[in-house]
């Protein structure tokens, strides 16, 4: 298994720890001040296996969170996973066992997501977001029970959000034609455009063959916890919990306790930090025309800087300015002109990075 383009650059940077690298590859937002963090409680976090499917305390906290977004759901329709990728992998392999053979995705999608779907045995098709979703292009496709439709909203990398009208239409069409529907909601706390839609789960009346997953990595800035959650109809979550137990034994009891604390505390300061980063980037774009996509939500922005081959530009930026960027080479299908910019950095760090990137773009254009 080969490294991604970003992984290759990070490996190169790791060989020169004496250099003060500016690492812009991640899109995990940084808390301006760390949230409260209590000492380890041995009896709650370490001396037992947690319950199958997840701790009751965390599941209830997650239900409260989902209901606040309009989702009609109970703990019987959830399991706790080892992060968002784990949830997607579980769902994809579960669906393969139920006859699904193709994943049709609103793209571009992360190359690692495409790889996970292929490893589950699925053919992966990724179509551009706007024609596929905003223009309801999926309705012209021959979709049926052997297909899953994968939608990440807010979308990594473009920041597009699924309109409410498209959510309703997708769910109605799923019932008519029988395809499976998978919502990736790992950025759902970061929706900033008032015109963007709400959670698609608010429109789910029947969870049959509807799956959704989320994570503490982005929405709570806590990737080290490795906590995600997967939502589906109760019969499906029961099967998925057995699969998880057979393959992984359990999800860390201590991490689940910390996640429940964090869920109860909320992520308001983190969301505001990303909102500030978005405002910094939009202001910079208005002066320097970074070629941004719509950036309705998410923790990153997608930019066509007008520099031609983004991989060559990123290599020069690393050599000359000590900045490590994520490019469109990390996505499927590859987008050779695009770079991804993080919104969750401290504002001063983001402005400094944008200044250097803009200067490098001027040098590239001659």
Tab-separated table of C-alpha atoms in Angstrom:
chain	number	residue	atom	x	y	z
A	1	UNK	CA	0.000	0.000	0.000
A	2	UNK	CA	1.570	3.271	-1.115
A	3	UNK	CA	1.575	6.625	0.662
A	4	UNK	CA	-0.788	9.365	-0.440
A	5	UNK	CA	0.692	12.531	-1.920
A	6	UNK	CA	0.267	14.269	1.448
A	7	UNK	CA	1.694	11.258	3.263
A	8	UNK	CA	4.779	11.399	1.046
A	9	UNK	CA	5.359	15.069	1.893
A	10	UNK	CA	4.779	14.506	5.597
A	11	UNK	CA	7.304	11.649	5.522
A	12	UNK	CA	9.845	13.963	3.871
A	13	UNK	CA	9.197	16.645	6.485
A	14	UNK	CA	9.601	14.068	9.240
A	15	UNK	CA	13.143	13.371	8.069
A	16	UNK	CA	14.092	16.999	8.806
A	17	UNK	CA	12.715	17.685	12.310
A	18	UNK	CA	15.085	20.639	12.721
A	19	UNK	CA	13.015	22.625	10.194
A	20	UNK	CA	10.022	24.615	11.442
A	21	UNK	CA	7.517	23.220	8.952
A	22	UNK	CA	4.074	24.761	8.454
A	23	UNK	CA	1.870	21.702	8.207
A	24	UNK	CA	-1.383	22.497	6.371
A	25	UNK	CA	-2.281	18.949	5.375
A	26	UNK	CA	-4.772	18.223	8.149
A	27	UNK	CA	-8.313	19.481	8.453
A	28	UNK	CA	-8.799	18.724	12.147
A	29	UNK	CA	-9.660	22.073	13.761
A	30	UNK	CA	-7.731	23.262	16.814
A	31	UNK	CA	-9.516	24.272	20.030
A	32	UNK	CA	-8.579	27.866	20.968
A	33	UNK	CA	-8.463	26.659	24.584
A	34	UNK	CA	-8.563	22.945	25.425
A	35	UNK	CA	-11.915	21.733	26.813
A	36	UNK	CA	-12.152	20.477	30.421
A	37	UNK	CA	-10.381	17.140	30.877
A	38	UNK	CA	-10.790	15.222	34.105
A	39	UNK	CA	-8.285	12.718	35.569
A	40	UNK	CA	-8.489	9.033	34.678
A	41	UNK	CA	-11.183	7.112	36.551
A	42	UNK	CA	-9.886	3.538	36.640
A	43	UNK	CA	-13.202	1.873	37.438
A	44	UNK	CA	-15.046	3.667	34.606
A	45	UNK	CA	-12.347	3.648	31.957
A	46	UNK	CA	-9.938	0.738	32.265
A	47	UNK	CA	-10.940	-2.300	34.338
A	48	UNK	CA	-13.712	-3.744	32.144
A	49	UNK	CA	-14.852	-4.398	28.611
A	50	UNK	CA	-17.463	-1.848	27.518
A	51	UNK	CA	-20.952	-2.844	26.464
A	52	UNK	CA	-21.522	-4.281	23.018
A	53	UNK	CA	-22.476	-1.469	20.669
A	54	UNK	CA	-21.264	1.295	22.959
A	55	UNK	CA	-21.649	2.650	26.477
A	56	UNK	CA	-25.166	3.630	27.471
A	57	UNK	CA	-23.920	7.024	28.664
A	58	UNK	CA	-22.289	7.895	25.339
A	59	UNK	CA	-25.174	6.566	23.254
A	60	UNK	CA	-27.641	8.691	25.197
A	61	UNK	CA	-25.433	11.785	24.783
A	62	UNK	CA	-25.267	11.126	21.042
A	63	UNK	CA	-29.035	10.697	20.842
A	64	UNK	CA	-29.480	14.076	22.517
A	65	UNK	CA	-27.090	15.595	19.980
A	66	UNK	CA	-28.856	14.049	16.993
A	67	UNK	CA	-32.330	14.975	18.256
A	68	UNK	CA	-31.215	18.591	18.602
A	69	UNK	CA	-30.635	18.499	14.824
A	70	UNK	CA	-34.120	17.125	14.180
A	71	UNK	CA	-33.238	13.429	13.894
A	72	UNK	CA	-35.760	10.936	15.251
A	73	UNK	CA	-33.441	8.283	16.681
A	74	UNK	CA	-32.887	6.149	19.773
A	75	UNK	CA	-29.843	4.257	21.092
A	76	UNK	CA	-31.052	1.032	19.495
A	77	UNK	CA	-30.256	2.622	16.120
A	78	UNK	CA	-26.639	3.475	16.981
A	79	UNK	CA	-23.344	1.755	17.609
A	80	UNK	CA	-20.068	3.324	18.713
A	81	UNK	CA	-17.084	2.699	16.419
A	82	UNK	CA	-13.361	3.337	16.318
A	83	UNK	CA	-13.784	6.577	14.372
A	84	UNK	CA	-15.513	7.511	11.134
A	85	UNK	CA	-13.416	5.336	8.812
A	86	UNK	CA	-14.196	2.337	10.974
A	87	UNK	CA	-17.913	3.093	10.697
A	88	UNK	CA	-17.705	3.379	6.904
A	89	UNK	CA	-15.705	0.167	6.597
A	90	UNK	CA	-18.191	-1.720	8.785
A	91	UNK	CA	-21.154	-0.418	6.811
A	92	UNK	CA	-19.555	-1.112	3.420
A	93	UNK	CA	-18.667	-4.706	4.252
A	94	UNK	CA	-22.089	-5.268	5.835
A	95	UNK	CA	-23.738	-4.005	2.657
A	96	UNK	CA	-21.481	-6.109	0.447
A	97	UNK	CA	-22.693	-9.160	2.371
A	98	UNK	CA	-26.237	-7.997	1.594
A	99	UNK	CA	-25.633	-7.903	-2.154
A	100	UNK	CA	-24.320	-4.370	-2.798
A	101	UNK	CA	-21.639	-4.268	-5.493
A	102	UNK	CA	-21.234	-0.599	-6.435
A	103	UNK	CA	-20.685	2.636	-4.503
A	104	UNK	CA	-21.879	5.731	-6.353
A	105	UNK	CA	-20.395	8.804	-4.675
A	106	UNK	CA	-20.848	12.568	-4.806
A	107	UNK	CA	-17.288	13.520	-5.586
A	108	UNK	CA	-14.539	14.066	-5.466
A	109	UNK	CA	-13.980	11.859	-2.429
A	110	UNK	CA	-10.872	11.243	-0.383
A	111	UNK	CA	-8.706	8.591	-1.997
A	112	UNK	CA	-8.609	6.716	1.307
A	113	UNK	CA	-12.419	6.496	1.299
A	114	UNK	CA	-12.368	5.141	-2.251
A	115	UNK	CA	-9.777	2.597	-1.150
A	116	UNK	CA	-11.868	1.533	1.859
A	117	UNK	CA	-14.912	0.998	-0.360
A	118	UNK	CA	-12.864	-1.029	-2.852
A	119	UNK	CA	-11.418	-3.128	-0.054
A	120	UNK	CA	-14.997	-4.009	0.873
A	121	UNK	CA	-15.371	-5.426	-2.645
A	122	UNK	CA	-17.241	-2.513	-4.233
A	123	UNK	CA	-16.783	-0.819	-7.579
A	124	UNK	CA	-16.402	2.912	-6.899
A	125	UNK	CA	-17.909	5.590	-9.142
A	126	UNK	CA	-17.465	9.262	-8.173
A	127	UNK	CA	-19.396	11.997	-9.984
A	128	UNK	CA	-19.027	15.745	-9.491
A	129	UNK	CA	-21.138	17.108	-6.642
A	130	UNK	CA	-23.216	19.692	-8.529
A	131	UNK	CA	-24.468	17.596	-11.457
A	132	UNK	CA	-24.930	14.549	-9.242
A	133	UNK	CA	-26.723	16.141	-6.262
A	134	UNK	CA	-27.613	19.796	-6.718
A	135	UNK	CA	-29.007	19.024	-10.192
A	136	UNK	CA	-30.458	15.637	-9.088
A	137	UNK	CA	-28.325	13.831	-11.669
A	138	UNK	CA	-28.530	10.566	-9.712
A	139	UNK	CA	-32.139	10.267	-10.941
A	140	UNK	CA	-30.856	9.633	-14.476
A	141	UNK	CA	-28.698	6.715	-13.314
A	142	UNK	CA	-29.778	3.081	-13.226
A	143	UNK	CA	-29.677	2.594	-9.454
A	144	UNK	CA	-31.050	-0.363	-7.542
A	145	UNK	CA	-30.471	-2.739	-4.610
A	146	UNK	CA	-26.907	-3.526	-5.744
A	147	UNK	CA	-25.908	0.124	-5.319
A	148	UNK	CA	-25.092	2.326	-2.382
A	149	UNK	CA	-25.127	6.095	-2.778
A	150	UNK	CA	-22.505	7.821	-0.626
A	151	UNK	CA	-22.968	11.490	0.285
A	152	UNK	CA	-20.579	13.482	2.483
A	153	UNK	CA	-22.171	16.741	3.678
A	154	UNK	CA	-20.681	19.255	4.293
A	155	UNK	CA	-18.489	17.972	1.514
A	156	UNK	CA	-14.778	17.389	1.882
A	157	UNK	CA	-13.173	19.064	-0.043
A	158	UNK	CA	-15.526	21.595	-1.673
A	159	UNK	CA	-17.525	22.692	1.378
A	160	UNK	CA	-20.815	22.194	-0.475
A	161	UNK	CA	-23.831	21.239	1.647
A	162	UNK	CA	-26.689	18.983	0.610
A	163	UNK	CA	-29.819	21.095	0.028
A	164	UNK	CA	-32.924	20.051	1.959
A	165	UNK	CA	-34.740	19.467	-1.336
A	166	UNK	CA	-32.053	16.995	-2.433
A	167	UNK	CA	-32.192	15.201	0.935
A	168	UNK	CA	-35.927	14.684	0.576
A	169	UNK	CA	-35.615	13.605	-3.049
A	170	UNK	CA	-32.804	11.132	-2.322
A	171	UNK	CA	-34.741	9.502	0.502
A	172	UNK	CA	-37.910	9.264	-1.567
A	173	UNK	CA	-36.024	7.822	-4.536
A	174	UNK	CA	-34.290	5.303	-2.269
A	175	UNK	CA	-37.688	3.965	-1.221
A	176	UNK	CA	-38.823	3.691	-4.851
A	177	UNK	CA	-35.744	2.022	-6.309
A	178	UNK	CA	-34.205	0.211	-3.353
A	179	UNK	CA	-30.627	1.491	-3.445
A	180	UNK	CA	-28.827	1.884	-0.118
A	181	UNK	CA	-28.016	5.371	1.162
A	182	UNK	CA	-24.938	6.259	3.244
A	183	UNK	CA	-24.535	9.746	4.739
A	184	UNK	CA	-21.083	10.815	5.939
A	185	UNK	CA	-21.703	13.630	8.443
A	186	UNK	CA	-18.314	14.024	10.083
A	187	UNK	CA	-18.327	17.821	9.493
A	188	UNK	CA	-21.981	18.480	10.324
A	189	UNK	CA	-21.236	20.968	13.129
A	190	UNK	CA	-19.565	23.276	10.615
A	191	UNK	CA	-22.346	24.631	8.407
A	192	UNK	CA	-21.947	28.390	7.970
A	193	UNK	CA	-23.932	29.470	4.927
A	194	UNK	CA	-27.514	30.369	5.960
A	195	UNK	CA	-28.682	29.021	2.589
A	196	UNK	CA	-27.190	25.575	3.260
A	197	UNK	CA	-29.456	22.691	4.176
A	198	UNK	CA	-29.784	21.141	7.610
A	199	UNK	CA	-29.057	17.555	8.563
A	200	UNK	CA	-30.426	15.106	5.973
A	201	UNK	CA	-31.332	12.817	8.872
A	202	UNK	CA	-34.089	15.235	9.869
A	203	UNK	CA	-35.993	13.936	6.824
A	204	UNK	CA	-35.558	10.216	7.554
A	205	UNK	CA	-38.954	8.703	8.315
A	206	UNK	CA	-37.873	5.107	7.643
A	207	UNK	CA	-34.310	3.978	8.433
A	208	UNK	CA	-34.578	0.859	6.256
A	209	UNK	CA	-31.346	0.697	4.200
A	210	UNK	CA	-30.335	4.198	5.330
A	211	UNK	CA	-26.970	4.477	7.089
A	212	UNK	CA	-25.171	7.486	8.523
A	213	UNK	CA	-21.931	7.932	10.419
A	214	UNK	CA	-20.156	10.646	12.338
A	215	UNK	CA	-17.003	11.180	14.354
A	216	UNK	CA	-15.391	13.106	17.195
A	217	UNK	CA	-12.266	13.700	15.090
A	218	UNK	CA	-13.505	16.753	13.183
A	219	UNK	CA	-16.763	17.752	14.921
A	220	UNK	CA	-15.067	17.822	18.317
A	221	UNK	CA	-11.403	18.257	17.326
A	222	UNK	CA	-10.469	15.012	19.072
A	223	UNK	CA	-9.014	12.523	16.561
A	224	UNK	CA	-6.957	10.853	19.276
A	225	UNK	CA	-10.085	9.488	20.930
A	226	UNK	CA	-10.818	7.356	17.833
A	227	UNK	CA	-14.556	7.531	18.518
A	228	UNK	CA	-17.243	7.548	15.861
A	229	UNK	CA	-20.832	6.414	15.660
A	230	UNK	CA	-22.863	4.594	13.042
A	231	UNK	CA	-26.636	4.952	12.680
A	232	UNK	CA	-29.026	2.541	10.946
A	233	UNK	CA	-32.210	0.595	11.577
A	234	UNK	CA	-32.045	-1.530	14.773
A	235	UNK	CA	-31.739	-4.879	12.964
A	236	UNK	CA	-28.709	-3.544	11.076
A	237	UNK	CA	-26.998	-2.032	14.128
A	238	UNK	CA	-27.449	-5.341	15.978
A	239	UNK	CA	-25.621	-7.177	13.169
A	240	UNK	CA	-22.961	-4.476	12.925
A	241	UNK	CA	-22.308	-4.597	16.678
A	242	UNK	CA	-21.667	-8.352	16.447
A	243	UNK	CA	-19.283	-7.810	13.524
A	244	UNK	CA	-17.397	-5.091	15.415
A	245	UNK	CA	-17.094	-7.299	18.509
A	246	UNK	CA	-15.815	-10.246	16.460
A	247	UNK	CA	-13.193	-8.131	14.701
A	248	UNK	CA	-12.128	-5.605	17.351
A	249	UNK	CA	-13.493	-6.892	20.702
A	250	UNK	CA	-14.610	-3.401	21.745
A	251	UNK	CA	-14.133	0.330	21.508
A	252	UNK	CA	-12.065	1.779	24.369
A	253	UNK	CA	-14.179	2.322	27.488
A	254	UNK	CA	-11.973	5.241	28.505
A	255	UNK	CA	-12.298	6.933	25.131
A	256	UNK	CA	-16.074	6.509	25.286
A	257	UNK	CA	-16.192	8.158	28.714
A	258	UNK	CA	-14.139	11.101	27.430
A	259	UNK	CA	-16.321	11.366	24.323
A	260	UNK	CA	-19.460	11.474	26.475
A	261	UNK	CA	-17.918	14.293	28.529
A	262	UNK	CA	-16.992	16.192	25.380
A	263	UNK	CA	-20.433	15.701	23.856
A	264	UNK	CA	-22.031	17.093	27.003
A	265	UNK	CA	-19.610	20.046	27.069
A	266	UNK	CA	-20.283	20.883	23.436
A	267	UNK	CA	-18.103	22.176	20.638
A	268	UNK	CA	-19.141	25.840	20.471
A	269	UNK	CA	-15.625	27.358	20.818
A	270	UNK	CA	-14.306	24.974	18.162
A	271	UNK	CA	-17.069	25.880	15.706
A	272	UNK	CA	-16.437	29.586	16.258
A	273	UNK	CA	-12.707	29.078	15.672
A	274	UNK	CA	-13.441	27.470	12.291
A	275	UNK	CA	-15.946	30.225	11.494
A	276	UNK	CA	-13.199	32.782	12.149
A	277	UNK	CA	-10.805	30.870	9.898
A	278	UNK	CA	-13.430	30.826	7.151
A	279	UNK	CA	-13.875	34.594	7.462
A	280	UNK	CA	-10.099	35.111	7.246
A	281	UNK	CA	-9.929	32.977	4.113
A	282	UNK	CA	-12.919	34.613	2.425
A	283	UNK	CA	-11.457	38.068	3.124
A	284	UNK	CA	-8.135	36.967	1.658
A	285	UNK	CA	-9.928	35.509	-1.369
A	286	UNK	CA	-11.737	38.809	-1.994
A	287	UNK	CA	-8.357	40.553	-2.294
A	288	UNK	CA	-6.277	37.878	-4.000
A	289	UNK	CA	-8.792	35.654	-5.871
A	290	UNK	CA	-7.736	32.260	-4.576
A	291	UNK	CA	-10.248	30.484	-6.790
A	292	UNK	CA	-12.258	29.148	-3.846
A	293	UNK	CA	-15.221	26.836	-4.181
A	294	UNK	CA	-18.438	27.802	-2.403
A	295	UNK	CA	-17.233	26.897	1.131
A	296	UNK	CA	-20.707	26.588	2.684
A	297	UNK	CA	-19.387	24.360	5.445
A	298	UNK	CA	-16.665	21.997	6.588
A	299	UNK	CA	-13.226	22.590	8.060
A	300	UNK	CA	-11.418	23.145	4.770
A	301	UNK	CA	-11.626	25.166	1.565
A	302	UNK	CA	-10.998	23.967	-1.978
A	303	UNK	CA	-8.995	26.282	-4.205
A	304	UNK	CA	-7.893	26.378	-7.817
A	305	UNK	CA	-5.008	28.793	-7.398
A	306	UNK	CA	-4.497	29.131	-11.140
A	307	UNK	CA	-0.997	27.649	-10.916
A	308	UNK	CA	-1.484	24.697	-13.257
A	309	UNK	CA	-0.165	21.453	-11.782
A	310	UNK	CA	-0.861	21.627	-8.037
A	311	UNK	CA	1.567	18.795	-7.252
A	312	UNK	CA	4.514	20.687	-8.733
A	313	UNK	CA	3.405	23.844	-6.936
A	314	UNK	CA	3.154	21.976	-3.608
A	315	UNK	CA	6.624	20.510	-4.083
A	316	UNK	CA	8.081	23.986	-4.715
A	317	UNK	CA	6.162	25.408	-1.758
A	318	UNK	CA	7.638	22.733	0.464
A	319	UNK	CA	11.181	23.284	-0.790
A	320	UNK	CA	11.107	27.095	-0.757
A	321	UNK	CA	8.651	28.069	1.991
A	322	UNK	CA	8.576	24.990	4.253
A	323	UNK	CA	4.798	24.605	3.815
A	324	UNK	CA	3.224	21.176	3.454
A	325	UNK	CA	-0.096	21.231	1.566
A	326	UNK	CA	-2.774	18.718	0.611
A	327	UNK	CA	-3.499	18.707	-3.119
A	328	UNK	CA	-6.135	17.254	-5.393
A	329	UNK	CA	-3.910	14.198	-5.840
A	330	UNK	CA	-5.318	12.974	-2.509
A	331	UNK	CA	-8.804	12.666	-3.998
A	332	UNK	CA	-10.701	10.383	-6.343
A	333	UNK	CA	-10.962	11.314	-9.108
A	334	UNK	CA	-7.696	13.277	-8.922
A	335	UNK	CA	-8.104	17.038	-9.258
A	336	UNK	CA	-4.690	18.139	-10.594
A	337	UNK	CA	-5.245	21.917	-10.270
A	338	UNK	CA	-6.626	22.090	-6.726
A	339	UNK	CA	-5.256	22.452	-3.205
A	340	UNK	CA	-7.054	22.110	0.113
A	341	UNK	CA	-6.701	24.854	2.720
A	342	UNK	CA	-7.505	24.260	6.416
A	343	UNK	CA	-9.913	26.597	8.209
A	344	UNK	CA	-9.223	25.449	11.756
A	345	UNK	CA	-5.807	27.052	12.258
A	346	UNK	CA	-5.265	29.999	14.618
A	347	UNK	CA	-6.016	33.146	12.556
A	348	UNK	CA	-2.451	34.526	12.674
A	349	UNK	CA	-1.029	31.188	11.497
A	350	UNK	CA	-3.573	30.989	8.688
A	351	UNK	CA	-2.860	34.550	7.510
A	352	UNK	CA	0.887	33.937	7.523
A	353	UNK	CA	0.449	30.746	5.496
A	354	UNK	CA	-1.849	32.511	3.014
A	355	UNK	CA	0.700	35.302	2.594
A	356	UNK	CA	3.403	32.764	1.720
A	357	UNK	CA	1.125	30.797	-0.615
A	358	UNK	CA	0.063	33.965	-2.424
A	359	UNK	CA	3.693	35.046	-2.853
A	360	UNK	CA	4.592	31.586	-4.187
A	361	UNK	CA	1.700	31.782	-6.643
A	362	UNK	CA	3.017	35.108	-7.949
A	363	UNK	CA	6.456	33.565	-8.436
A	364	UNK	CA	4.915	30.616	-10.310
A	365	UNK	CA	3.046	32.909	-12.686
A	366	UNK	CA	6.254	34.718	-13.548
